[in-house]
Each structure stands twice: as C-alpha cells, then as structure tokens.
Amino acid sequence: MVSGKILVTGGCGYIGGHTIVDLVNNGFEVISVDDLSRGSLRMMAGVEEILAQKIKNYKVDLTNLDDTQAIFIENPDIIGIIHFAAFKSVNESVSDPLMYYRNNINSLVNILQCAKDYQVPNIVFSSSCSVYGNAEQLPVDELTPLATAESPYAYTKQIGEVICNDFVKQNQAFNITLLRYFNPVGAHESAQIGEFQEKPENLVPVITQTAIGKRQEMHVFGTDYSTRDGSCVRDYIHVMDIANAHTKSLQYLIAGRNQNACEVFNLGSGNGVTVLELIYAFESASGKKLNFHIGPRRQGDVVAIYANNTKACRKLGWEIKYNLTQMMDTAWRWEQRLHIDNQKQLN
Ligand code: WQD
C-alpha cells in the first residue's frame, strides 16, 4: 500500500471532502487547504466523523503565494497534491469572468510554483468534461478535440490543462494527471457528508430540494433537443467513485506507472442519461413524485455529453461501484439529513 502525506486543496468542498475520506481509507495521511469561501467546516466535521480522526485545514487563499508557501514550509513531507480549489459555477463565471480567471488560474500557478520550490512531484488537477464543449463525436474519449469553451469557468479548466502541460515540459521531475469529471452527484452512504448548496443550480440538488419541499417546483430546461426524449444528456457519476479515482491517480503517479508526464483521464460512468430519465430514476429510488415543469432551454447548455472511460479503468485500475439508483438514493438520504439538521437548529 503506497502512502505518504497528501495536500488536498479545496478539502472542505463537495468532491474534496469525499476524496479525503477515500484517501485516508487507503492509507494516506492528508492535510487540507481551503479558504472556506465556498467550502464549509461542516464538510470537514462530517469527514472527521466518518474517519474518526482530525484533518487539519489551513484557511488560506491560494492566490496569496506567501501564505501558500508557508503550508509547504510547515509540511516538508508532502509527497502529492490534489488541486480541487476553484470556483465552479458556470452562470457565476459568465457574470464575473475576472473573478474566475483571477481565482482559478492564480491559485493553480501558485500551487505549481510551490510544487516546484518544495519538490512535490505528484500532482492531480481537477479538470472537467466542460473542456469538450459541444463535442461532435460521442462518447468523448481523451483524444476528442476540445471545442470552444461554453463559459469562462470551462475556459479556466482548458487553460489549467495547458498550464499543467507547459509546467511538466519545463520540469521533468514532475508528473501530473488531469481528471475530467463528468457530472458528480450523490453523497457518502453514511449521509454525514454531501453537497452543501443553499441555492443550487445543478440538477440533482435541485431535484432533492424540490422533493423535500425546500423548493416549490423545478423546471426541466428544454425538451426540444435532438435527443431520445428531447431533454439534455449527461454522464452522472457518484462522487465516491470520483473520489476513488483520485486515490487511484496518486497511487499510479507515486508508483511511477505513468508513461507520460501529464496524462488526461475521463471520469464518467460511460452512460448517457437524459434529464427526464434522471428525474424518473429519482422518483423510483425515493418513492417521491416530483413537481416539475417543462421550461425553456438554459443558455450555454451542451445538448449531450458522456464519457468513454476505458482509459481510466484500464490504466488506473478504476472500478465504478455506484449505479444511478444508488446515486439518487444517497443524494436523497443526504437531503433528508440536511432537513433534519435544519429542523434541529430551528427548535
Ligand atoms: C445538468 C442538466 C440542465 C437544473 C455541471 C457543472 C460543470 C461540470 C459538469 C464539473 C442540464 C438540466 C439543471 C435544473 C434542468 N462539472 N437542469 N433543471 O450543466 O451538465 O454542468 O456538471 O466541472 O461544471 O456545471 O450540470 O446539473 O447544471 O445540468 O433541467 O433546475 O440538467 O439543463 O441539461 P451541467 P447541471
């Protein structure tokens, strides 16, 4: 079992928190850095509850190089970095592009600078299927040409991948995996952690908030697309499967199994599911009838995208463990847990 200290940036976020659970369960020592601008200490509390151990979080803004360097000076035994920390709202990036470019790019540059200055050779970068844009060919594989980014957020991920590639060209001792997530959904089966979003934009938390009554209704953004039922197609993947792919990536790099210094992997289930199919899967998993209406298309939506994930399965030894029903069931149980916690706070 390969292990050593790993720095997880964005460790108080949705995917970061779930990944810390998987890393520790696989023998790694983990520290987190998260400025809590989007992440939450409730996430870390849940992670510590699951692991029955404390996880140190440095409340640091990674766009500040001095503060970021201080973490590496204090932890000279870091052998790997997983860089999640970034803003990720497509809509917000359209309304405030400079905030996205400043935060998402400067934080990556500082992390790579510190990796170089403090000789941390193994780096995993959180990328996104949004780099593919509206792909011609489906499913997309890692060689599918990248189309024009549909949002500044997606563009920060495209730029991030270029920066990582340029970094390893100039610094041979470093190895990076670029992990392109499709649609991460669901929650840890303990319902101790999940996605904290007061006003979510993403489909699954909108569904669960509608089902629990936190929202009165929800809209399906368009059913006039050229798909099997007219609604958009996405590749939904359980957040714990995404988390385990990060652990597998680090093990792959630390063991020196990578052939190239910077390698891309698609992290999707390989199954395309429409919005309506997902709603029906939720209703069947939860037993709840959903109050949804058909609305107009949402600007910037990709019509259809899903992954060819054979490279990650073959090279990383990644095995997908959760199906669509389990994604919906764990998402629903998490929403019910949030509701109980909120009720307790009110009483
Ligand atoms: C999914 C589908 C909507 C809400 C997200 C992230 C992106 C990337 C991939 C990480 C779309 C429809 C949604 C609603 C709806 N992740 N929808 N009603 O847009 O695929 O992208 O995952 O990098 O960053 O934004 O996810 O969940 O917003 O939408 O009909 O109330 O659900 O139109 O077709 P998306 P999403």
Short mmCIF file of N, CA and C in Angstrom, two decimals, residues 46-103:
data_model
loop_
_atom_site.label_atom_id
_atom_site.label_comp_id
_atom_site.label_asym_id
_atom_site.label_seq_id
_atom_site.Cartn_x
_atom_site.Cartn_y
_atom_site.Cartn_z
N GLY A 46 -17.99 16.49 9.09
CA GLY A 46 -18.55 15.22 8.64
C GLY A 46 -17.47 14.24 8.24
N VAL A 47 -16.44 14.74 7.57
CA VAL A 47 -15.31 13.89 7.17
C VAL A 47 -14.63 13.30 8.41
N GLU A 48 -14.43 14.15 9.42
CA GLU A 48 -13.76 13.69 10.66
C GLU A 48 -14.64 12.70 11.41
N GLU A 49 -15.95 12.89 11.31
CA GLU A 49 -16.90 11.95 11.94
C GLU A 49 -16.77 10.56 11.28
N ILE A 50 -16.73 10.55 9.96
CA ILE A 50 -16.63 9.29 9.22
C ILE A 50 -15.30 8.59 9.53
N LEU A 51 -14.22 9.39 9.55
CA LEU A 51 -12.87 8.82 9.70
C LEU A 51 -12.48 8.62 11.16
N ALA A 52 -13.26 9.24 12.05
CA ALA A 52 -12.92 9.21 13.50
C ALA A 52 -11.50 9.70 13.72
N GLN A 53 -11.13 10.74 12.98
CA GLN A 53 -9.84 11.39 13.20
C GLN A 53 -9.90 12.84 12.72
N LYS A 54 -9.02 13.68 13.26
CA LYS A 54 -8.99 15.09 12.88
C LYS A 54 -8.25 15.24 11.55
N ILE A 55 -8.70 16.19 10.74
CA ILE A 55 -7.98 16.54 9.50
C ILE A 55 -7.65 18.03 9.58
N LYS A 56 -6.38 18.36 9.51
CA LYS A 56 -6.00 19.77 9.63
C LYS A 56 -6.34 20.52 8.35
N ASN A 57 -7.05 21.66 8.50
CA ASN A 57 -7.32 22.52 7.34
C ASN A 57 -6.63 23.86 7.54
N TYR A 58 -5.88 24.28 6.56
CA TYR A 58 -5.27 25.62 6.55
C TYR A 58 -6.24 26.56 5.85
N LYS A 59 -6.70 27.59 6.58
CA LYS A 59 -7.64 28.55 5.98
C LYS A 59 -6.83 29.61 5.23
N VAL A 60 -6.47 29.27 4.02
CA VAL A 60 -5.55 30.10 3.22
C VAL A 60 -6.13 30.33 1.84
N ASP A 61 -5.97 31.57 1.35
CA ASP A 61 -6.35 31.92 -0.03
C ASP A 61 -5.16 31.58 -0.92
N LEU A 62 -5.33 30.61 -1.79
CA LEU A 62 -4.22 30.12 -2.61
C LEU A 62 -3.75 31.13 -3.66
N THR A 63 -4.48 32.23 -3.82
CA THR A 63 -3.98 33.27 -4.74
C THR A 63 -2.92 34.11 -4.03
N ASN A 64 -2.71 33.84 -2.74
CA ASN A 64 -1.65 34.53 -1.98
C ASN A 64 -0.45 33.59 -1.89
N LEU A 65 0.61 33.87 -2.65
CA LEU A 65 1.75 32.94 -2.75
C LEU A 65 2.47 32.77 -1.41
N ASP A 66 2.69 33.86 -0.68
CA ASP A 66 3.41 33.74 0.60
C ASP A 66 2.67 32.80 1.56
N ASP A 67 1.36 33.00 1.67
CA ASP A 67 0.58 32.16 2.59
C ASP A 67 0.57 30.70 2.13
N THR A 68 0.55 30.51 0.81
CA THR A 68 0.56 29.13 0.28
C THR A 68 1.91 28.47 0.54
N GLN A 69 3.00 29.22 0.34
CA GLN A 69 4.33 28.67 0.58
C GLN A 69 4.50 28.26 2.05
N ALA A 70 3.88 29.00 2.96
CA ALA A 70 4.02 28.72 4.40
C ALA A 70 3.53 27.31 4.72
N ILE A 71 2.53 26.83 3.98
CA ILE A 71 2.00 25.47 4.22
C ILE A 71 3.07 24.43 3.86
N PHE A 72 3.77 24.66 2.76
CA PHE A 72 4.80 23.71 2.31
C PHE A 72 6.02 23.76 3.23
N ILE A 73 6.32 24.93 3.75
CA ILE A 73 7.47 25.05 4.68
C ILE A 73 7.16 24.28 5.97
N GLU A 74 5.89 24.36 6.39
CA GLU A 74 5.49 23.67 7.63
C GLU A 74 5.34 22.16 7.42
N ASN A 75 5.14 21.75 6.16
CA ASN A 75 4.92 20.32 5.85
C ASN A 75 5.89 19.84 4.78
N PRO A 76 7.16 19.67 5.11
CA PRO A 76 8.18 19.26 4.12
C PRO A 76 7.99 17.82 3.64
N ASP A 77 7.06 17.08 4.28
CA ASP A 77 6.87 15.65 3.91
C ASP A 77 5.69 15.44 2.96
N ILE A 78 5.20 16.50 2.33
CA ILE A 78 4.12 16.34 1.34
C ILE A 78 4.69 15.63 0.11
N ILE A 79 4.05 14.52 -0.29
CA ILE A 79 4.54 13.79 -1.49
C ILE A 79 3.59 13.94 -2.68
N GLY A 80 2.43 14.54 -2.43
CA GLY A 80 1.48 14.69 -3.54
C GLY A 80 0.47 15.78 -3.23
N ILE A 81 -0.09 16.35 -4.31
CA ILE A 81 -1.09 17.41 -4.19
C ILE A 81 -2.29 17.05 -5.06
N ILE A 82 -3.49 17.19 -4.50
CA ILE A 82 -4.70 17.12 -5.33
C ILE A 82 -5.31 18.52 -5.32
N HIS A 83 -5.37 19.15 -6.49
CA HIS A 83 -5.80 20.55 -6.55
C HIS A 83 -7.25 20.66 -7.02
N PHE A 84 -8.16 20.77 -6.01
CA PHE A 84 -9.59 20.95 -6.32
C PHE A 84 -9.98 22.43 -6.31
N ALA A 85 -9.30 23.21 -5.45
CA ALA A 85 -9.78 24.55 -5.10
C ALA A 85 -9.99 25.42 -6.34
N ALA A 86 -11.23 25.75 -6.62
CA ALA A 86 -11.58 26.62 -7.76
C ALA A 86 -13.05 26.98 -7.64
N PHE A 87 -13.44 28.08 -8.25
CA PHE A 87 -14.87 28.40 -8.34
C PHE A 87 -15.42 27.58 -9.50
N LYS A 88 -16.69 27.11 -9.38
CA LYS A 88 -17.15 26.16 -10.41
C LYS A 88 -18.56 26.44 -10.92
N SER A 89 -19.09 27.64 -10.68
CA SER A 89 -20.44 27.91 -11.20
C SER A 89 -20.35 28.48 -12.61
N VAL A 90 -20.99 27.77 -13.54
CA VAL A 90 -20.97 28.24 -14.93
C VAL A 90 -21.61 29.62 -15.03
N ASN A 91 -22.80 29.78 -14.43
CA ASN A 91 -23.51 31.08 -14.52
C ASN A 91 -22.70 32.20 -13.90
N GLU A 92 -22.13 31.94 -12.70
CA GLU A 92 -21.38 32.99 -12.00
C GLU A 92 -20.16 33.41 -12.82
N SER A 93 -19.57 32.41 -13.50
CA SER A 93 -18.37 32.74 -14.30
C SER A 93 -18.73 33.64 -15.48
N VAL A 94 -19.96 33.49 -15.97
CA VAL A 94 -20.41 34.36 -17.08
C VAL A 94 -20.61 35.79 -16.56
N SER A 95 -21.16 35.90 -15.32
CA SER A 95 -21.45 37.25 -14.81
C SER A 95 -20.21 37.91 -14.21
N ASP A 96 -19.19 37.10 -13.80
CA ASP A 96 -17.97 37.72 -13.23
C ASP A 96 -16.72 36.98 -13.70
N PRO A 97 -16.40 37.09 -14.99
CA PRO A 97 -15.27 36.32 -15.55
C PRO A 97 -13.92 36.64 -14.89
N LEU A 98 -13.70 37.93 -14.55
CA LEU A 98 -12.37 38.28 -13.99
C LEU A 98 -12.15 37.58 -12.66
N MET A 99 -13.21 37.46 -11.85
CA MET A 99 -13.08 36.76 -10.56
C MET A 99 -12.68 35.30 -10.80
N TYR A 100 -13.24 34.71 -11.85
CA TYR A 100 -12.92 33.30 -12.17
C TYR A 100 -11.49 33.16 -12.68
N TYR A 101 -11.08 34.05 -13.58
CA TYR A 101 -9.71 33.94 -14.10
C TYR A 101 -8.70 34.20 -12.98
N ARG A 102 -8.97 35.21 -12.17
CA ARG A 102 -8.03 35.53 -11.08
C ARG A 102 -7.92 34.36 -10.11
N ASN A 103 -9.06 33.86 -9.66
CA ASN A 103 -9.04 32.81 -8.63
C ASN A 103 -8.56 31.46 -9.18
#
